[in-house]
Short mmCIF file of C-alpha atoms and ligand atoms in Angstrom, two decimals:
data_model
loop_
_atom_site.label_atom_id
_atom_site.label_comp_id
_atom_site.label_asym_id
_atom_site.label_seq_id
_atom_site.Cartn_x
_atom_site.Cartn_y
_atom_site.Cartn_z
CA MET A 773 -0.02 -0.06 0.17
CA GLU A 774 1.37 3.37 -1.09
CA LEU A 775 2.26 5.75 1.68
CA THR A 776 0.18 8.78 0.96
CA ARG A 777 -0.37 10.26 4.49
CA ALA A 778 -0.06 8.85 8.07
CA LEU A 779 -1.69 9.28 11.35
CA VAL A 780 0.86 9.26 13.94
CA ILE A 781 -1.03 8.17 17.07
CA GLY A 782 1.12 9.42 19.97
CA ALA A 783 2.98 12.05 18.39
CA SER A 784 3.57 14.07 21.37
CA GLY A 785 6.02 11.18 22.66
CA PHE A 786 9.65 10.46 22.16
CA PHE A 787 9.45 8.54 19.04
CA GLY A 788 6.14 9.76 17.62
CA ARG A 789 7.49 13.34 17.54
CA ARG A 790 10.13 12.44 15.19
CA ALA A 791 8.05 10.38 13.08
CA LEU A 792 5.68 13.19 12.57
CA ALA A 793 8.73 15.49 11.68
CA VAL A 794 9.95 12.70 8.98
CA LEU A 795 6.35 12.48 7.55
CA GLY A 796 6.41 16.49 7.27
CA ASP A 797 3.09 17.57 5.54
CA ARG A 798 2.17 13.72 4.79
CA GLY A 799 1.47 13.38 8.77
CA ILE A 800 -1.10 14.47 11.32
CA GLY A 801 -0.24 13.33 14.97
CA THR A 802 -2.40 12.90 18.10
CA PHE A 803 -1.46 13.59 21.86
CA HIS A 804 -2.82 12.52 24.94
CA GLY A 805 -1.58 14.67 28.09
CA ARG A 806 0.78 16.92 26.19
CA PRO A 807 -0.77 19.07 23.18
CA PHE A 808 1.25 20.46 20.34
CA PRO A 809 0.33 22.78 17.65
CA GLY A 810 -1.77 21.10 14.99
CA GLY A 811 -2.01 17.87 17.26
CA LEU A 812 -5.48 16.11 17.73
CA ALA A 813 -6.55 15.05 21.25
CA PHE A 814 -6.79 11.54 21.61
CA ASP A 815 -7.21 9.23 24.61
CA ALA A 816 -7.33 5.48 23.71
CA LEU A 817 -9.26 4.55 26.71
CA THR A 818 -12.37 6.81 26.18
CA MET A 819 -12.13 7.84 22.59
CA ARG A 820 -12.36 5.89 19.22
CA ILE A 821 -9.84 6.96 16.71
CA GLY A 822 -12.59 6.80 13.86
CA ASP A 823 -13.78 10.47 15.66
CA VAL A 824 -10.36 11.80 15.47
CA ILE A 825 -9.97 10.78 11.66
CA ASP A 826 -13.04 12.31 11.01
CA GLN A 827 -11.97 15.55 12.95
CA ALA A 828 -8.98 15.45 10.83
CA GLY A 829 -11.12 15.51 7.53
CA VAL A 830 -8.79 13.88 5.39
CA PRO A 831 -7.73 10.41 4.48
CA PHE A 832 -4.98 8.34 5.79
CA SER A 833 -3.22 5.29 4.25
CA HIS A 834 -1.38 4.50 7.03
CA ALA A 835 -1.31 4.93 11.26
CA ILE A 836 1.98 4.87 12.77
CA ILE A 837 1.37 3.70 16.29
CA PRO A 838 3.95 4.29 18.99
CA TYR A 839 1.34 5.26 21.74
CA GLY A 840 1.16 3.35 24.67
CA ALA A 841 1.40 3.15 28.84
CA ILE A 842 5.31 2.01 28.14
CA ASP A 843 6.64 2.62 31.54
CA MET A 844 7.96 -1.07 32.53
CA GLU A 845 7.69 -0.69 36.37
CA GLY A 846 4.11 0.82 35.77
CA CYS A 847 3.08 -2.28 33.76
CA ALA A 848 4.34 -4.60 36.47
CA ARG A 849 2.85 -2.82 39.08
CA ASP A 850 -0.59 -2.38 37.29
CA PRO A 851 -1.00 -5.08 34.70
CA ALA A 852 -4.78 -4.83 34.57
CA GLY A 853 -4.53 -1.18 33.98
CA THR A 854 -1.98 -0.98 31.57
CA SER A 855 -3.07 -3.86 29.73
CA ALA A 856 -6.53 -1.96 29.05
CA VAL A 857 -4.31 0.57 27.36
CA ASN A 858 -1.67 -1.47 25.76
CA VAL A 859 -3.59 -4.08 24.29
CA VAL A 860 -7.56 -3.83 25.01
CA ALA A 861 -7.46 -0.38 23.33
CA MET A 862 -4.64 -0.97 21.03
CA VAL A 863 -6.70 -3.80 19.32
CA ARG A 864 -9.86 -1.67 19.26
CA VAL A 865 -7.97 1.31 17.52
CA ILE A 866 -6.21 -1.13 15.04
CA HIS A 867 -9.68 -3.02 14.57
CA ASP A 868 -11.10 0.57 13.73
CA LEU A 869 -8.05 1.33 11.42
CA PHE A 870 -8.80 -1.67 9.49
CA ASP A 871 -12.42 -1.16 9.09
CA ARG A 872 -11.36 2.19 7.28
CA GLY A 873 -8.80 0.50 4.98
CA ILE A 874 -5.92 2.28 6.90
CA MET A 875 -2.76 0.02 7.41
CA PRO A 876 -1.40 -0.05 11.12
CA VAL A 877 2.36 0.18 11.71
CA PHE A 878 2.49 -1.02 15.37
CA CYS A 879 5.65 -0.04 17.53
CA SER A 880 6.80 -3.05 19.54
CA THR A 881 9.64 -4.17 21.46
CA ASP A 882 12.70 -6.38 22.09
CA TYR A 883 11.21 -7.11 25.36
CA ILE A 884 9.07 -9.71 23.96
CA PHE A 885 12.05 -11.83 23.95
CA ASP A 886 13.46 -13.77 27.09
CA GLY A 887 16.96 -12.27 26.82
CA SER A 888 18.64 -15.74 26.71
CA LYS A 889 20.72 -14.99 23.46
CA ALA A 890 22.32 -12.47 21.49
CA LEU A 891 20.83 -10.77 18.29
CA TRP A 892 17.25 -12.11 18.14
CA ARG A 893 15.82 -12.21 14.70
CA GLU A 894 12.08 -11.89 13.80
CA THR A 895 11.45 -15.76 13.31
CA ASP A 896 12.91 -16.35 16.78
CA PRO A 897 10.24 -17.82 19.19
CA ALA A 898 9.04 -14.95 21.98
CA PHE A 899 8.71 -15.81 25.54
CA PRO A 900 8.53 -12.36 27.37
CA LYS A 901 9.51 -12.28 31.02
CA MET A 902 7.75 -9.19 31.82
CA ALA A 903 3.95 -7.55 31.88
CA TYR A 904 5.19 -4.80 29.27
CA GLY A 905 6.62 -7.58 26.83
CA ALA A 906 3.74 -9.80 27.07
CA GLN A 907 1.35 -6.82 26.42
CA LYS A 908 3.20 -6.09 23.35
CA LEU A 909 3.30 -9.65 22.15
CA ALA A 910 -0.41 -9.96 22.70
CA VAL A 911 -0.90 -7.54 19.97
CA GLU A 912 1.54 -8.82 17.81
CA ALA A 913 -0.18 -12.15 18.18
CA TRP A 914 -3.46 -10.75 17.56
CA LEU A 915 -2.23 -8.88 14.23
CA GLY A 916 -1.22 -12.17 13.28
CA THR A 917 -4.59 -13.28 13.23
CA ARG A 918 -5.84 -10.86 10.66
CA THR A 919 -5.63 -10.83 6.96
CA GLU A 920 -5.46 -7.40 6.33
CA PRO A 921 -1.81 -5.71 5.66
CA TRP A 922 -0.03 -4.57 8.90
CA LEU A 923 3.72 -3.76 9.96
CA VAL A 924 5.38 -4.60 13.30
CA THR A 925 8.34 -2.68 13.97
CA ARG A 926 10.22 -3.98 17.07
CA PHE A 927 12.72 -1.46 18.71
CA SER A 928 15.42 -1.75 21.18
CA LYS A 929 16.72 0.54 23.36
CA VAL A 930 15.77 4.05 21.80
CA VAL A 931 18.23 6.92 22.57
CA SER A 932 18.93 10.66 21.89
CA GLY A 933 21.28 13.41 23.71
CA GLY A 934 18.02 15.65 24.76
CA ARG A 935 18.46 16.18 28.15
CA ASP A 936 14.52 17.00 28.50
CA GLU A 937 13.55 13.42 27.31
CA ALA A 938 13.20 9.89 28.11
CA GLY A 939 16.33 8.89 25.99
CA GLN A 940 18.93 7.16 27.88
CA LEU A 941 22.03 9.04 27.01
CA GLY A 942 20.51 12.74 27.64
CA GLN A 943 19.64 11.19 31.22
CA TRP A 944 22.93 10.12 31.74
CA VAL A 945 24.01 13.57 30.74
CA ASN A 946 21.91 15.05 33.51
CA ASP A 947 23.36 12.46 36.09
CA ILE A 948 26.92 13.44 35.31
CA ILE A 949 26.24 16.91 35.33
CA ALA A 950 24.71 16.49 38.81
CA GLY A 951 27.86 14.72 39.82
CA LYS A 952 25.58 11.56 40.44
CA PRO A 953 27.43 8.15 40.87
CA GLN A 954 26.54 5.66 38.52
CA SER A 955 25.85 1.95 38.89
CA CYS A 956 25.55 0.26 35.73
CA ALA A 957 24.51 -3.38 34.46
CA ASP A 958 27.51 -4.68 32.50
CA ASP A 959 25.62 -7.95 31.78
CA GLN A 960 22.50 -6.19 30.21
CA TYR A 961 22.91 -6.25 26.16
CA TYR A 962 20.71 -4.20 23.73
CA SER A 963 20.73 -2.68 20.31
CA PRO A 964 20.46 1.10 20.89
CA GLY A 965 19.27 3.29 18.07
CA PHE A 966 19.00 7.03 17.56
CA VAL A 967 15.68 8.30 17.76
CA GLU A 968 15.80 10.16 14.52
CA ASP A 969 17.34 7.11 12.47
CA LEU A 970 14.56 5.08 13.83
CA ALA A 971 11.84 7.33 12.85
CA GLY A 972 13.46 7.58 9.44
CA ALA A 973 13.85 3.71 9.18
CA VAL A 974 10.12 3.06 9.98
CA ILE A 975 9.02 5.76 7.54
CA ARG A 976 11.09 4.46 4.74
CA LEU A 977 10.22 0.71 5.38
CA THR A 978 6.49 1.90 5.38
CA GLU A 979 7.14 3.54 2.07
CA THR A 980 8.34 0.57 0.55
CA GLY A 981 5.39 -1.03 1.14
CA ALA A 982 6.72 -3.66 3.63
CA THR A 983 4.47 -5.89 5.94
CA GLY A 984 5.02 -8.48 8.68
CA ILE A 985 7.59 -8.05 11.55
CA TYR A 986 10.76 -6.10 10.98
CA HIS A 987 13.43 -5.37 13.79
CA VAL A 988 14.35 -1.79 13.68
CA ALA A 989 17.28 -0.96 15.98
CA GLY A 990 20.54 0.08 15.79
CA PRO A 991 23.56 -2.22 14.31
CA GLU A 992 25.66 -2.13 17.40
CA ARG A 993 25.33 -4.45 20.23
CA PHE A 994 26.17 -2.62 23.75
CA SER A 995 26.11 -3.66 27.41
CA ARG A 996 24.34 -0.74 29.19
CA LEU A 997 27.73 -0.25 31.09
CA GLY A 998 29.51 -0.20 27.62
CA LEU A 999 27.27 2.39 26.24
CA LEU A 1000 27.81 4.48 29.30
CA SER A 1001 31.39 4.16 29.19
CA LEU A 1002 31.56 5.11 25.42
CA LEU A 1003 29.47 8.34 26.49
CA ALA A 1004 31.90 8.90 29.55
CA GLY A 1005 35.10 8.59 27.28
CA ARG A 1006 33.63 11.43 25.13
CA ILE A 1007 32.78 13.70 27.66
CA GLU A 1008 36.20 13.04 29.57
CA ALA A 1009 37.75 14.19 26.29
CA VAL A 1010 36.07 17.20 26.10
CA LYS A 1011 35.88 18.08 29.96
CA PRO A 1012 38.32 16.04 31.79
CA GLY A 1013 37.75 15.40 35.51
CA LEU A 1014 34.05 15.85 35.65
CA LEU A 1015 32.99 12.29 35.61
CA PRO A 1016 31.12 10.70 38.66
CA PRO A 1017 32.45 7.33 39.85
CA ILE A 1018 30.95 4.64 37.62
CA ARG A 1019 30.43 1.29 38.86
CA ALA A 1020 29.72 -1.94 37.05
CA ALA A 1021 26.83 -3.92 38.49
CA LYS A 1022 24.55 -6.83 37.58
CA LEU A 1023 21.07 -6.26 36.09
CA ALA A 1024 19.74 -8.63 38.93
CA GLU A 1025 21.17 -6.08 41.61
CA MET A 1026 18.83 -3.46 40.37
CA PRO A 1027 15.52 -3.12 42.59
CA PHE A 1028 13.15 -3.81 39.86
CA LEU A 1029 9.94 -5.37 40.26
CA GLU A 1030 10.03 -8.09 37.69
CA LYS A 1031 13.16 -10.12 36.22
CA ARG A 1032 14.42 -8.31 33.22
CA PRO A 1033 15.90 -10.16 30.16
CA LEU A 1034 19.55 -10.02 29.76
CA ASP A 1035 20.16 -9.70 26.11
CA THR A 1036 17.71 -8.38 23.97
CA SER A 1037 20.03 -7.24 20.82
CA LEU A 1038 18.26 -7.56 17.70
CA SER A 1039 19.50 -8.60 14.40
CA ILE A 1040 18.40 -5.94 11.67
CA THR A 1041 19.33 -8.50 8.62
CA LYS A 1042 15.96 -8.29 7.36
CA LEU A 1043 15.47 -4.34 7.86
CA GLN A 1044 19.09 -3.84 6.12
CA ASP A 1045 18.17 -6.16 3.08
CA ARG A 1046 15.05 -4.06 2.43
CA ILE A 1047 16.07 -0.34 2.95
CA GLY A 1048 19.96 -0.25 3.73
CA TRP A 1049 19.51 2.27 6.23
CA ARG A 1050 22.68 4.33 6.93
CA PHE A 1051 22.66 4.54 10.94
CA THR A 1052 24.68 7.04 13.11
CA THR A 1053 26.71 5.30 15.24
CA MET A 1054 26.99 5.29 19.00
CA ASP A 1055 30.41 6.85 19.07
CA THR A 1056 29.26 9.72 16.79
CA LEU A 1057 26.32 10.42 18.63
CA CYS A 1058 28.10 10.49 22.10
CA GLU A 1059 30.92 12.73 20.48
CA ARG A 1060 27.93 14.94 19.29
CA ILE A 1061 26.40 15.18 22.81
CA ALA A 1062 29.92 15.85 24.47
CA ARG A 1063 30.34 18.73 22.25
CA THR A 1064 26.93 19.81 22.76
CA HIS A 1065 26.57 19.51 26.40
CA PHE A 1066 30.10 19.99 27.76
CA GLY A 1067 32.24 21.61 24.83
N1 NAP B 686 11.77 4.46 24.16
C1 NAP B 686 12.31 3.06 24.15
O1 NAP B 686 13.35 2.84 24.47
C2 NAP B 686 11.56 1.98 23.47
C3 NAP B 686 12.04 1.12 23.30
C4 NAP B 686 11.24 -0.25 22.79
C5 NAP B 686 10.13 0.03 22.41
N2 NAP B 686 9.62 1.12 22.45
C6 NAP B 686 8.30 1.34 21.99
O2 NAP B 686 8.02 2.34 21.11
C7 NAP B 686 6.95 3.33 21.07
C8 NAP B 686 7.22 4.79 21.45
O3 NAP B 686 8.05 4.76 22.65
P1 NAP B 686 8.43 6.47 23.19
O4 NAP B 686 9.50 6.25 24.17
O5 NAP B 686 7.86 7.39 21.97
O6 NAP B 686 7.03 6.54 24.47
P2 NAP B 686 6.35 7.80 24.86
O7 NAP B 686 7.41 9.12 24.89
O8 NAP B 686 5.96 7.36 26.22
O9 NAP B 686 5.14 8.02 24.07
C9 NAP B 686 3.94 7.45 24.39
C10 NAP B 686 2.85 8.38 23.33
O10 NAP B 686 1.66 7.68 24.06
C11 NAP B 686 0.82 8.74 24.24
N3 NAP B 686 -0.27 8.22 25.18
C12 NAP B 686 0.01 7.67 26.32
N4 NAP B 686 -1.16 7.18 26.90
C13 NAP B 686 -2.10 7.33 26.25
C14 NAP B 686 -3.62 6.86 26.00
N5 NAP B 686 -4.45 6.74 26.87
N6 NAP B 686 -4.10 7.42 24.85
C15 NAP B 686 -3.71 8.00 23.74
N7 NAP B 686 -2.24 8.22 23.66
C16 NAP B 686 -1.61 7.81 24.77
C17 NAP B 686 1.29 9.63 24.87
O11 NAP B 686 0.73 10.98 24.53
P3 NAP B 686 1.10 12.15 25.85
O12 NAP B 686 2.73 12.41 25.81
O13 NAP B 686 0.54 13.38 24.95
O14 NAP B 686 0.31 11.88 26.88
C18 NAP B 686 2.81 9.74 24.03
O15 NAP B 686 2.54 10.49 22.61
C19 NAP B 686 6.13 2.86 22.27
O16 NAP B 686 5.11 1.86 21.74
C20 NAP B 686 7.28 1.74 23.01
O17 NAP B 686 6.56 0.72 23.51
C21 NAP B 686 10.26 2.15 23.09
#
């Protein structure tokens, strides 16, 4: 299906904002609690997406769907409440999109995997360890029963250097500026991707008419401590002597409500065979962040 115009459901969020920017005048976005100019209000729990589409007053070929209650501790604490948003309402939204002939692009996660190996492929069996991953997998499984075209894009860690948003690197920058000592897992691995690259790759993938499941993540596998060390090295080079103590820890030491998967790094061979995306390396991004915030 040709991408003519897309509704970004959750365009006020970390990823959705970038997806909307990539779409430019081919995109319209919704927000929930954080309004933005041109955005349409949408609460998946209390509203129908069809009413938002009617309000937009233009046809859409696709809907990019990053919306959700994605705080993992929140999902563990309140599986029923978050499932109402992440599964029940999500299925209703996608159902309504199918009824209108709009193709959904559902943003999923590496946390559908149990973390027992490296570089998961799209065909690997998924056994989530956490409520958040189980909710995402429930939507994927429901999509698998449908005959309409759909696209699932699974992300691993999404990063940016923005200090005022949820991205990992920007949060570490805040901690380093505050002189806060860091305990960081050296046994947790993922495939961090720069949020702007991920948004560009998802839209490009959609433009190619891709359907089914694709891993959309950075091409490098990092431990959490490895990524922090890369950033720390770049900051040290720009502003020596500023770094707080950084201690290697184990993921199991962290006081999370649920046991987290150790290795959720993703293979992106399928993605690259299709679109050959040129990703920003984590070193380039860290060097840029160090110059911006410490130069
Ligand atoms: N961030 C990561 O590292 C990461 C990793 C893997 C997968 N993912 C997946 O990628 C997607 C995007 O993540 P993100 O970091 O961009 O999330 P985010 O910043 O938390 O954005 C979530 C979006 O959902 C909207 N929203 C929340 N509750 C809603 C409701 N009840 N009805 C309608 N909209 C609602 C929010 O609106 P307001 O902000 O206006 O309230 C916001 O636009 C998610 O599906 C997430 O599971 C993210």
